[in-house]
Amino acid sequence: MAKLLAIPIIVILHIGLIMPIAVSAAAMAPGAADDRSALLGFLSGVSADPGGALADWGRSPRFCNWTGVACDRRRRVTQLVLSGRGIRGVLSPALGRLSFISVLDLSSNAFAGEVPEELGTLSRLTQLSLTNNLLEGAIPAGIGLLRELYYLDLSGNRLSGGIPSTLFCNCSALQYMDLANNSLAGDIPYSGECRLPSLRYLLLWSNELSGPIPPALSNSAILEWVDFESNYLAGELPSRVFDRLPRLQYLYLSYNNLSSHDGNTNLDPFFRSLRNCTRLQELELAGNGLGGRLPSFIGELSRSFRQIHLEDNAISGSIPPNISGLVNLTYLNLSNNLINGSIPPDLSRMRRLEQLYLSNNLLSGEIPRSIGELPHLGLLDLSGNRLAGAIPDTFSNLTQLRRLMLHHNRLAGAIPPSLGECDNLEILDLSYNGLQGKIPSHVAAMSNLKLYLNLSNNHLEGSLPLELSKMDMILALDLSSNELAGTIPSQLGGCVALEYLNLSGNALRGALPEAVAALPFLEAIDVSRNGLSGALPESLQVSTSLRDADFSYNNFSGVVPHAGVLANLSAAAFRGNPSLCSAGHIPGIATCGARRADRRRAVVPAAFGIVAAVCMMLCAAGCRSMATARERQRSTWRVDIEEQATEREHPRISYRELSEATGGFAESRLIGAGRFGRVYEGT
């Protein structure tokens, strides 16, 4: 009985002894041991781990519990995700031994060096993200052999060389390819025999790619996002590629060297190819130098359109009124082209429009009043054209307007006071026009104007409105080159955020207020070419923010301080102020002491000149007196002295004799004084 009872006890003890051994053996199974060794090899390439993400690596044999590591039931590593940990180092080739891994994400770190060729052996890899690191060199061709790969992101590195053709010919499962923001060169190697039927996102922007847009792009019929912006792609805009991509939503081709058809004169074929892209939301063709006219049917394209970027080209002709058919458009940029004619009033039909750029064209005529009917318009830039007439008072309806740029046109009339009702306005630039009248107090009182007010180079008159002091958030104020008069109000010191102030080229007079000079963030001030007077405010020399100033051609007087920022300005900043001198050494400006010395040096020769002139006049006067006296003697005493007079000469009278004769030019002997000297009586 005892023997029978002993059997289960022995068995239990035996099992208890071998269980830990079995666990340890499983943990160190050949495949798992390889994975652990590969992870430690990766760790050996890490030079810095500022966030301590890898602090628990190597401390425990249970590597599946290490930070960023995930395993399957067989304790094989299937995922390594260490995104955004700030890790520095190089990528170890040991990563190529993680043969069961499907997700490798080391994005947004500081890994340098090359992408290991060994990554091309990870046949189970479906997602590879190394974006936003410091990786260099070429993309390993072996990555193009990963047939299971459907997500590839190598963007935001320093990769160079060409794109491996294997990526387009072998990775048939790819849905997302992002190689943007590198230095990749050469053609886009998507040839006709290759197919990526699952590709939906192809992002190659900001590289050095050249050659044409590959026609084989149409082999990826479900493409939704194509971004080739900022490369060196050349050739004609294809007319038989995008018409085969009905799911296309985003097409970015800006800033390449592309041209339109018929020698860069015809945009119709390309835009016609977009008719099948019924889901297209954003089109960017800026900065290619495209020529031709906007097609008349442009308004018949996708009603899904949200944004159109056609700026920085050579597009000519007028704006088709039909463009207003894009009723869901929120952004339209046609700036920096050769577009002429007038602005179509029908643009007001695009009720969702938020930003409208038509600047730097050849547009003429008046600004349509209907622009004021766009309820969501937040930015309107019509600058750099030939627009004439008045600023529409309907702009007061644009309650969402934040930026209004109408500068460099031919606008006339008064500034509408109703502009002051645009409560959200941050930038208002009406400079370089022919606007007249006073600055409306309603406009000057826009307290929400927080960036820029520029009314310069017009014909505005009157005084500076006191309401300007309410702009306590404005950073720049430019009222230069107008006909403004009166004094600079000290209330302008209420613009406490002001960094740039330009009041030059007006008829302002009086002193520069201390409150203005003491603005705490003022970096540049220009009050030149006015009639300002008085001393420069002392607060200018103690300012810690002021970097530049111009006080030239006024009537300032007194001393330019020898300390602070004013002492570092050139003489040009003070030119045209004859009563201004420097307390220190400013090249081109006389020091105040030197100016007094110059005056003394000028007085001495002038005094000698006056004395000499007086002496000569006194000599002449003395001669006349003596001659008169003799004549009187002849007439009184009737003495015949003619023969005696012919026999002797008049004696020369010396300065000493004149001094003695006049009692040392005594004031009591002074007969009279004039502009050129004094006359004394002497004997």
XYZ file of C-alpha atoms in Angstrom:
683
model
C 0.000 0.000 0.000
C 2.776 2.298 0.839
C 4.383 1.500 -2.514
C 1.237 2.247 -4.398
C 0.825 5.543 -2.602
C 4.393 6.464 -3.339
C 3.886 6.310 -7.083
C 1.694 9.401 -7.464
C 3.881 11.311 -5.055
C 6.944 10.558 -7.110
C 5.135 11.487 -10.264
C 3.971 14.758 -8.811
C 7.433 15.612 -7.627
C 8.831 14.721 -11.032
C 6.364 16.930 -12.792
C 7.131 19.730 -10.393
C 10.800 19.436 -11.186
C 10.519 19.370 -14.944
C 7.914 22.113 -15.454
C 10.311 25.067 -15.030
C 12.773 23.321 -17.287
C 10.092 22.913 -19.934
C 9.190 26.658 -19.767
C 12.816 27.688 -20.050
C 13.358 25.385 -22.993
C 10.323 26.815 -24.744
C 11.541 30.353 -24.144
C 14.855 29.490 -25.709
C 13.470 27.532 -28.662
C 15.637 28.087 -31.777
C 13.246 30.528 -33.530
C 12.553 32.549 -30.393
C 16.224 32.687 -29.544
C 16.940 34.086 -32.991
C 14.319 36.791 -32.508
C 15.727 37.732 -29.113
C 19.209 37.862 -30.572
C 17.951 40.050 -33.451
C 16.327 42.460 -31.010
C 19.520 42.720 -29.005
C 21.372 43.316 -32.267
C 18.982 46.196 -33.016
C 19.593 47.515 -29.494
C 23.346 47.501 -30.097
C 22.861 50.045 -32.895
C 21.122 52.512 -30.579
C 23.369 55.310 -29.393
C 20.847 57.341 -27.391
C 17.443 56.708 -25.882
C 16.490 59.986 -24.212
C 12.975 58.857 -23.361
C 14.030 55.538 -21.881
C 11.819 53.564 -24.274
C 14.314 50.685 -24.356
C 15.090 50.694 -20.642
C 13.480 47.278 -20.096
C 15.174 45.622 -23.072
C 17.542 42.814 -22.044
C 16.537 42.815 -18.395
C 14.188 39.903 -18.802
C 14.296 36.825 -21.053
C 10.635 37.494 -21.855
C 11.421 39.721 -24.828
C 7.790 39.688 -25.974
C 7.089 42.012 -23.064
C 9.761 44.516 -24.044
C 8.509 47.975 -25.007
C 7.330 48.109 -28.620
C 7.544 44.353 -29.204
C 4.566 42.113 -30.007
C 4.685 38.320 -30.538
C 2.371 35.564 -31.734
C 1.497 32.385 -29.799
C 4.743 30.806 -30.873
C 6.630 33.656 -29.236
C 7.875 34.932 -32.579
C 8.166 38.686 -33.023
C 5.407 39.954 -35.321
C 5.587 43.705 -34.613
C 8.237 46.214 -33.613
C 6.668 49.653 -33.106
C 8.833 52.411 -31.596
C 7.414 55.493 -33.299
C 8.232 58.953 -31.974
C 10.576 57.906 -29.158
C 13.499 60.183 -30.041
C 15.845 57.216 -30.421
C 19.208 57.871 -32.097
C 21.544 55.442 -33.744
C 21.760 53.263 -36.854
C 19.488 50.506 -38.116
C 21.162 47.178 -37.458
C 21.112 44.535 -40.228
C 20.019 42.180 -37.450
C 16.461 43.366 -38.098
C 16.539 41.127 -41.174
C 16.470 38.072 -38.865
C 12.966 38.856 -37.558
C 11.526 36.507 -40.139
C 7.978 36.512 -38.735
C 7.619 40.267 -38.419
C 4.745 41.907 -40.284
C 4.854 45.467 -38.904
C 8.063 47.483 -38.536
C 7.488 51.084 -37.478
C 10.505 53.146 -36.409
C 9.127 56.466 -37.657
C 9.839 59.900 -36.165
C 13.133 59.087 -34.505
C 16.720 60.066 -35.336
C 18.090 56.951 -36.983
C 20.921 57.697 -39.390
C 22.972 55.693 -41.836
C 21.527 53.527 -44.591
C 18.422 51.382 -44.797
C 19.676 47.798 -44.323
C 19.452 45.651 -47.449
C 18.485 42.786 -45.130
C 14.999 44.269 -44.725
C 14.297 42.824 -48.177
C 14.328 39.315 -46.657
C 11.341 39.971 -44.386
C 8.876 38.152 -46.601
C 5.966 38.485 -44.160
C 6.337 42.256 -43.830
C 3.122 44.127 -44.607
C 3.859 47.559 -43.107
C 7.203 49.374 -43.171
C 7.473 52.918 -41.832
C 10.832 54.657 -41.438
C 9.511 58.175 -42.064
C 11.016 61.262 -40.438
C 14.485 59.994 -39.627
C 17.958 60.892 -40.903
C 18.450 57.925 -43.214
C 20.727 58.283 -46.223
C 21.780 56.360 -49.287
C 19.634 54.451 -51.746
C 16.419 52.560 -51.205
C 17.402 48.879 -51.168
C 16.113 47.085 -54.259
C 15.246 44.144 -52.031
C 12.325 46.060 -50.532
C 10.693 45.729 -53.926
C 10.636 41.945 -53.416
C 8.255 42.130 -50.452
C 5.097 40.888 -52.114
C 3.022 41.127 -48.939
C 3.918 44.781 -48.373
C 0.893 47.051 -48.634
C 2.099 50.078 -46.633
C 5.490 51.716 -47.336
C 6.545 55.069 -45.880
C 10.161 56.213 -46.254
C 9.352 59.933 -46.461
C 11.155 62.712 -44.633
C 14.685 61.323 -44.825
C 17.791 62.025 -46.899
C 17.499 59.141 -49.304
C 19.068 59.538 -52.727
C 19.506 57.647 -55.953
C 16.713 56.264 -58.079
C 13.478 54.572 -57.074
C 13.860 50.784 -57.491
C 11.684 49.622 -60.385
C 10.853 46.544 -58.310
C 8.600 48.680 -56.141
C 6.304 49.216 -59.130
C 6.648 45.789 -60.709
C 6.799 43.297 -57.809
C 5.007 44.850 -54.835
C 1.610 44.057 -56.271
C -0.069 44.365 -52.856
C 1.013 47.973 -52.305
C -1.816 50.317 -51.370
C 0.200 53.182 -49.884
C 3.622 54.371 -51.136
C 5.170 57.500 -49.646
C 8.736 58.378 -50.663
C 8.261 62.144 -50.368
C 10.670 64.749 -49.014
C 13.932 63.029 -49.920
C 16.526 63.577 -52.643
C 15.463 60.804 -54.989
C 16.316 61.368 -58.654
C 15.657 59.882 -62.073
C 12.392 58.843 -63.706
C 9.353 57.423 -61.984
C 9.942 53.759 -62.945
C 6.332 52.799 -63.595
C 6.479 51.091 -66.994
C 3.634 49.727 -69.058
C 4.201 46.077 -68.131
C 3.999 46.822 -64.406
C 0.769 46.923 -62.461
C -0.070 48.049 -58.974
C -3.777 47.267 -59.006
C -4.293 48.006 -55.299
C -2.390 51.302 -55.181
C -4.473 54.149 -53.756
C -1.854 56.634 -52.526
C 1.316 57.578 -54.442
C 3.261 60.388 -52.769
C 6.582 61.414 -54.316
C 6.583 65.174 -53.629
C 9.709 67.222 -52.873
C 12.362 65.105 -54.548
C 14.526 65.564 -57.634
C 12.589 63.308 -59.974
C 12.655 64.061 -63.684
C 11.159 62.775 -66.887
C 7.482 62.650 -67.840
C 4.461 61.579 -65.862
C 4.344 57.847 -66.641
C 1.338 56.785 -68.743
C 1.349 53.483 -66.815
C -0.111 55.430 -63.916
C -3.482 54.544 -65.386
C -2.744 50.867 -64.564
C -3.583 51.740 -60.967
C -7.245 52.360 -61.642
C -8.248 52.934 -58.025
C -5.703 55.686 -57.324
C -7.147 58.350 -55.043
C -4.137 60.507 -54.215
C -1.285 61.455 -56.597
C 1.294 63.940 -55.328
C 4.305 64.703 -57.562
C 4.699 68.320 -56.428
C 8.122 70.047 -56.262
C 10.184 67.866 -58.577
C 11.683 68.342 -62.044
C 9.080 66.448 -64.041
C 8.823 67.641 -67.637
C 6.794 67.085 -70.777
C 3.162 67.742 -71.575
C 0.368 67.337 -69.118
C -1.004 63.914 -70.030
C -4.461 63.832 -71.589
C -4.927 60.029 -71.498
C -3.963 59.137 -67.953
C -6.255 60.843 -65.486
C -9.396 60.102 -67.496
C -8.797 56.463 -66.499
C -8.613 57.236 -62.808
C -12.274 57.758 -61.884
C -11.611 57.569 -58.128
C -8.976 60.297 -58.135
C -9.589 62.867 -55.392
C -6.272 64.716 -55.005
C -3.918 65.604 -57.869
C -0.833 67.665 -57.021
C 1.552 68.489 -59.882
C 2.702 71.985 -58.825
C 6.226 73.317 -59.226
C 7.568 71.068 -61.946
C 8.497 71.835 -65.562
C 5.306 70.632 -67.187
C 3.701 72.312 -70.208
C 0.345 72.367 -71.912
C -0.445 70.991 -75.373
C 0.399 72.574 -78.727
C 3.618 74.139 -77.603
C 2.347 75.207 -74.214
C -0.631 77.117 -75.608
C -3.590 74.781 -75.068
C -4.976 73.671 -71.701
C -8.187 72.181 -73.080
C -6.991 68.553 -73.590
C -5.767 68.185 -70.029
C -8.857 69.709 -68.415
C -11.056 67.625 -70.679
C -9.345 64.488 -69.335
C -10.510 65.450 -65.840
C -14.182 65.138 -66.755
C -14.176 61.482 -65.716
C -12.641 62.355 -62.341
C -16.014 62.961 -60.749
C -14.585 62.696 -57.230
C -11.742 65.169 -57.748
C -11.546 67.613 -54.848
C -8.163 69.334 -55.160
C -6.117 70.217 -58.244
C -2.688 71.856 -57.980
C -0.817 72.914 -61.128
C 0.985 75.983 -59.774
C 4.484 77.036 -60.784
C 4.838 75.155 -64.064
C 4.758 78.092 -66.472
C 1.682 76.661 -68.153
C 0.404 78.646 -71.121
C -3.015 78.862 -72.714
C -6.444 80.014 -71.670
C -8.696 78.555 -69.032
C -11.224 76.376 -70.864
C -14.748 77.708 -71.103
C -16.093 74.399 -69.758
C -14.074 74.518 -66.530
C -17.249 75.032 -64.536
C -18.580 71.691 -65.798
C -15.912 69.662 -64.030
C -16.435 67.780 -60.793
C -18.930 69.308 -58.391
C -16.698 67.821 -55.696
C -14.000 70.430 -56.370
C -12.856 72.197 -53.211
C -9.517 73.731 -54.228
C -7.867 74.842 -57.499
C -4.257 76.110 -57.523
C -3.174 77.581 -60.866
C -0.913 80.380 -59.619
C 2.585 81.168 -60.935
C 1.937 80.191 -64.545
C 1.542 82.029 -67.865
C -2.207 81.532 -68.259
C -3.745 84.248 -70.410
C -7.192 85.342 -71.515
C -10.089 86.181 -69.271
C -11.655 84.322 -66.367
C -14.477 82.210 -67.817
C -17.800 83.188 -66.216
C -18.577 79.474 -66.359
C -16.109 78.891 -63.512
C -18.859 79.912 -61.119
C -20.394 76.492 -61.792
C -17.915 75.050 -59.287
C -20.343 75.906 -56.532
C -18.551 73.894 -53.831
C -15.186 75.539 -54.368
C -13.615 76.933 -51.193
C -10.201 77.959 -52.582
C -9.352 79.522 -55.967
C -5.864 80.814 -56.774
C -5.171 82.339 -60.207
C -2.518 84.811 -59.068
C 0.715 85.589 -60.922
C -0.537 84.905 -64.423
C -1.364 86.985 -67.502
C -5.121 86.958 -67.050
C -6.903 90.053 -68.372
C -10.422 91.355 -68.658
C -12.726 92.029 -65.746
C -13.641 90.017 -62.669
C -16.830 88.059 -63.439
C -19.667 89.178 -61.127
C -20.924 85.569 -61.247
C -18.150 84.527 -58.874
C -20.687 85.326 -56.179
C -22.433 82.046 -57.065
C -19.600 80.147 -55.390
C -21.186 80.660 -52.005
C -18.696 78.433 -50.182
C -15.636 80.317 -51.370
C -13.280 81.090 -48.490
C -10.094 82.262 -50.233
C -9.862 84.086 -53.575
C -6.474 85.011 -55.060
C -6.445 86.989 -58.333
C -3.353 89.095 -57.644
C -0.606 90.098 -60.078
C -2.536 89.766 -63.303
C -3.774 92.263 -65.893
C -7.321 92.558 -64.607
C -9.098 95.861 -65.211
C -12.483 97.424 -64.642
C -14.182 97.790 -61.291
C -14.393 95.364 -58.408
C -17.839 93.742 -58.633
C -20.142 94.691 -55.797
C -21.336 91.078 -55.821
C -18.060 89.982 -54.193
C -19.617 91.269 -51.007
C -22.192 88.466 -51.251
C -19.740 85.659 -50.451
C -20.676 84.856 -46.841
C -17.651 82.676 -46.013
C -14.939 84.726 -47.712
C -12.001 85.065 -45.340
C -9.265 86.167 -47.746
C -9.496 88.395 -50.820
C -6.342 89.296 -52.750
C -6.848 91.457 -55.844
C -3.526 93.296 -55.602
C -1.170 94.041 -58.467
C -3.758 94.586 -61.186
C -5.271 97.559 -63.038
C -8.535 97.700 -61.173
C -10.166 101.120 -61.010
C -13.182 102.754 -59.427
C -14.183 102.750 -55.807
C -13.873 100.085 -53.143
C -17.364 98.541 -52.922
C -19.169 99.386 -49.710
C -20.718 95.891 -49.907
C -17.490 94.559 -48.404
C -19.037 95.415 -45.056
C -21.112 92.229 -45.506
C -17.966 90.076 -45.419
C -18.160 89.347 -41.719
C -15.659 86.462 -41.990
C -13.070 88.512 -43.882
C -9.643 88.367 -42.253
C -7.312 89.563 -44.997
C -8.076 92.171 -47.659
C -5.301 93.038 -50.126
C -6.128 95.621 -52.802
C -2.729 97.292 -53.090
C -1.027 98.307 -56.359
C -4.153 99.066 -58.347
C -5.796 102.253 -59.626
C -8.579 102.512 -57.102
C -9.925 105.993 -56.360
C -12.422 107.716 -54.118
C -12.655 107.545 -50.369
C -12.055 104.569 -48.103
C -15.537 103.259 -47.257
C -16.195 103.783 -43.536
C -18.244 100.586 -43.687
C -14.993 98.590 -43.882
C -14.867 99.146 -40.148
C -17.739 96.667 -39.842
C -15.455 93.794 -40.893
C -14.904 92.813 -37.292
C -12.564 89.900 -38.014
C -10.173 91.786 -40.282
C -6.506 91.140 -39.449
C -4.743 92.563 -42.528
C -5.880 95.559 -44.565
C -3.614 96.715 -47.383
C -4.900 99.489 -49.656
C -1.495 100.971 -50.515
C -0.359 102.263 -53.921
C -3.713 103.445 -55.185
C -5.307 106.855 -55.707
C -7.497 106.910 -52.618
C -8.453 110.336 -51.272
C -10.097 111.946 -48.282
C -9.551 111.306 -44.622
C -8.864 108.033 -42.862
C -12.323 107.016 -41.604
C -12.505 106.831 -37.852
C -14.481 103.579 -38.142
C -11.565 102.018 -40.006
C -8.987 103.431 -37.598
C -10.913 101.983 -34.672
C -10.762 98.339 -35.800
C -9.418 96.900 -32.582
C -9.298 93.351 -33.978
C -6.793 94.351 -36.656
C -3.876 92.382 -35.311
C -1.300 92.138 -38.097
C -1.020 94.907 -40.669
C -2.629 98.170 -41.776
C -1.106 99.711 -44.882
C -2.643 102.830 -46.419
C 0.604 104.199 -47.836
C 1.179 105.838 -51.217
C -2.268 107.327 -51.677
C -3.612 110.891 -51.462
C -5.093 110.693 -47.988
C -5.284 113.948 -46.073
C -6.324 115.316 -42.719
C -4.919 114.452 -39.330
C -4.074 111.090 -37.830
C -7.259 109.727 -36.212
C -7.095 109.363 -32.452
C -8.983 106.091 -32.895
C -5.761 104.464 -34.099
C -4.907 104.031 -30.432
C -7.562 101.298 -30.239
C -5.452 99.017 -32.416
C -3.737 97.494 -29.418
C -2.940 94.236 -31.239
C -1.588 95.586 -34.534
C 2.020 94.735 -35.407
C 2.657 97.023 -38.396
C 1.218 100.421 -39.342
C 2.201 102.145 -42.591
C 0.625 105.497 -43.481
C 3.597 106.841 -45.440
C 3.586 108.908 -48.647
C 0.245 110.593 -48.224
C -0.781 114.183 -47.482
C -1.504 113.757 -43.794
C -1.003 116.857 -41.640
C -1.210 117.922 -38.017
C 0.712 116.393 -35.145
C 1.435 112.821 -34.175
C -0.992 112.120 -31.332
C 0.545 110.758 -28.181
C -2.441 108.383 -28.034
C -0.678 106.380 -30.726
C 1.286 104.948 -27.843
C -1.804 102.847 -27.143
C -0.764 100.544 -29.999
C 1.232 98.562 -27.471
C 1.971 95.591 -29.768
C 3.333 97.748 -32.602
C 6.647 96.583 -34.086
C 6.816 98.651 -37.293
C 5.678 102.264 -37.737
C 6.056 104.284 -40.934
C 4.701 107.845 -41.099
C 7.250 109.176 -43.605
C 6.508 111.416 -46.554
C 3.644 113.432 -45.073
C 3.229 116.964 -43.709
C 3.245 116.114 -40.020
C 4.618 118.712 -37.614
C 5.323 119.121 -33.938
C 7.290 116.788 -31.723
C 7.668 113.042 -31.846
C 5.708 111.991 -28.748
C 7.580 110.245 -25.993
C 4.733 107.705 -25.729
C 5.292 106.621 -29.342
C 9.046 106.334 -28.966
C 8.552 104.264 -25.813
C 6.414 101.554 -27.450
C 7.725 98.360 -25.812
C 8.056 96.174 -28.925
C 8.903 98.789 -31.558
C 11.630 97.481 -33.885
C 11.529 100.021 -36.734
C 10.258 103.595 -37.002
C 10.359 105.916 -40.022
C 9.171 109.512 -39.673
C 11.401 110.980 -42.389
C 10.349 113.696 -44.841
C 7.940 115.545 -42.555
C 8.109 118.826 -40.645
C 8.690 117.381 -37.186
C 10.656 119.443 -34.703
C 11.976 119.414 -31.181
C 14.397 117.014 -29.577
C 14.478 113.280 -30.210
C 12.743 111.476 -27.329
C 15.118 110.143 -24.705
C 13.271 106.814 -24.590
C 14.707 105.936 -28.002
C 18.194 105.456 -26.602
C 17.065 103.046 -23.878
C 14.823 100.956 -26.119
C 15.719 97.255 -26.083
C 13.662 96.382 -29.147
C 14.462 99.167 -31.650
C 16.658 98.026 -34.538
C 16.154 100.627 -37.252
C 14.994 104.239 -37.445
C 14.868 107.128 -39.916
C 14.457 110.747 -38.752
C 15.875 112.417 -41.859
C 14.599 115.611 -43.483
C 12.721 117.145 -40.589
C 13.478 120.023 -38.235
C 14.692 118.027 -35.252
C 17.130 119.832 -33.006
C 19.341 119.095 -30.076
C 21.672 116.211 -29.459
C 21.637 112.677 -30.831
C 22.484 110.449 -27.858
C 25.838 108.689 -28.047
C 24.442 105.538 -26.391
C 21.791 103.042 -27.359
C 20.498 102.120 -30.802
C 20.603 105.687 -32.140
C 24.382 105.721 -31.867
C 24.524 102.703 -34.175
C 22.494 104.292 -36.955
C 24.142 105.723 -40.046
C 24.272 109.426 -40.789
C 21.512 108.936 -43.385
C 19.026 108.438 -40.553
C 19.595 112.050 -39.389
C 20.355 113.821 -42.672
C 18.397 116.990 -43.407
C 18.120 118.140 -39.776
C 20.551 121.121 -39.665
C 20.018 121.756 -35.956
C 20.833 118.188 -34.965
C 24.292 117.184 -33.747
C 25.815 114.126 -32.145
C 26.984 113.743 -28.575
C 29.306 110.940 -29.640
C 30.901 109.789 -32.837
C 28.428 109.105 -35.648
C 30.201 109.115 -39.021
C 28.820 111.937 -41.136
C 27.246 113.814 -38.214
C 29.229 116.614 -36.578
C 29.646 116.338 -32.844
C 28.139 119.161 -30.867
C 31.515 120.228 -29.418
C 33.151 120.251 -32.847
C 30.348 122.402 -34.177
C 31.003 125.060 -31.494
C 34.721 124.918 -32.223
C 34.002 125.376 -35.897
C 31.983 128.455 -35.031
C 34.865 129.893 -33.001
C 37.281 129.191 -35.821
C 34.950 130.993 -38.182
C 34.506 134.004 -35.836
C 38.244 134.821 -35.542
C 38.894 135.504 -39.222
C 35.588 137.295 -39.442
C 36.609 139.576 -36.562
C 39.921 140.372 -38.220
C 38.105 141.114 -41.416
C 35.723 143.473 -39.654
C 38.570 145.287 -37.917
C 40.475 145.667 -41.172
C 37.368 146.985 -42.898
C 36.773 149.435 -40.070
C 40.362 150.646 -40.294
C 40.127 151.230 -43.991
C 36.880 153.134 -43.581
C 38.350 155.181 -40.791
C 41.334 156.020 -42.954
C 39.060 157.153 -45.703
C 36.943 159.122 -43.263
C 40.021 160.761 -41.787
C 41.245 161.774 -45.189
C 37.913 163.316 -46.024
C 37.871 165.205 -42.696
C 41.283 166.655 -43.267
C 40.442 167.667 -46.802
C 37.240 169.324 -45.593
C 39.098 171.148 -42.842
C 41.614 172.534 -45.299
C 38.837 173.644 -47.603
C 37.237 175.467 -44.708
C 40.551 177.109 -43.903
C 40.891 178.326 -47.469
C 37.435 179.757 -47.461
C 37.710 181.300 -43.975
C 41.137 182.761 -43.952
C 41.351 183.309 -47.705
C 44.894 181.949 -47.682
C 46.372 181.023 -50.996
C 47.798 177.563 -50.382
C 47.326 176.025 -53.814
C 51.064 176.116 -54.555
C 51.841 174.627 -51.133
C 49.309 171.835 -51.645
C 50.883 170.840 -54.904
C 54.295 170.676 -53.316
C 53.495 168.171 -50.540
C 51.685 164.860 -50.244
C 48.990 163.756 -47.760
C 50.652 161.784 -44.971
C 49.695 158.052 -44.456
C 47.728 157.465 -41.241
C 48.635 154.281 -39.324
C 46.306 152.069 -37.309
C 48.085 153.206 -34.157
C 47.449 156.851 -35.011
C 43.777 156.073 -35.673
C 43.538 154.325 -32.325
C 45.120 157.248 -30.540
C 42.974 159.746 -32.431
C 39.765 157.963 -31.404
C 40.730 157.155 -27.843
C 41.172 153.507 -28.631
C 37.961 153.439 -30.675
C 36.062 154.544 -27.590
C 32.302 154.233 -27.614
C 32.055 157.942 -26.814
C 33.735 158.710 -30.159
C 31.316 156.464 -32.120
C 29.398 158.458 -34.658
C 27.428 155.605 -36.254
C 27.340 151.859 -37.006
C 26.155 150.006 -40.078
C 26.127 146.594 -41.696
C 29.715 146.848 -42.910
C 31.441 148.652 -40.056
C 31.557 151.595 -37.615
C 32.463 155.332 -37.966
C 34.422 157.104 -35.214
C 35.281 160.774 -34.648
C 38.948 161.318 -34.198
C 41.538 164.121 -34.046
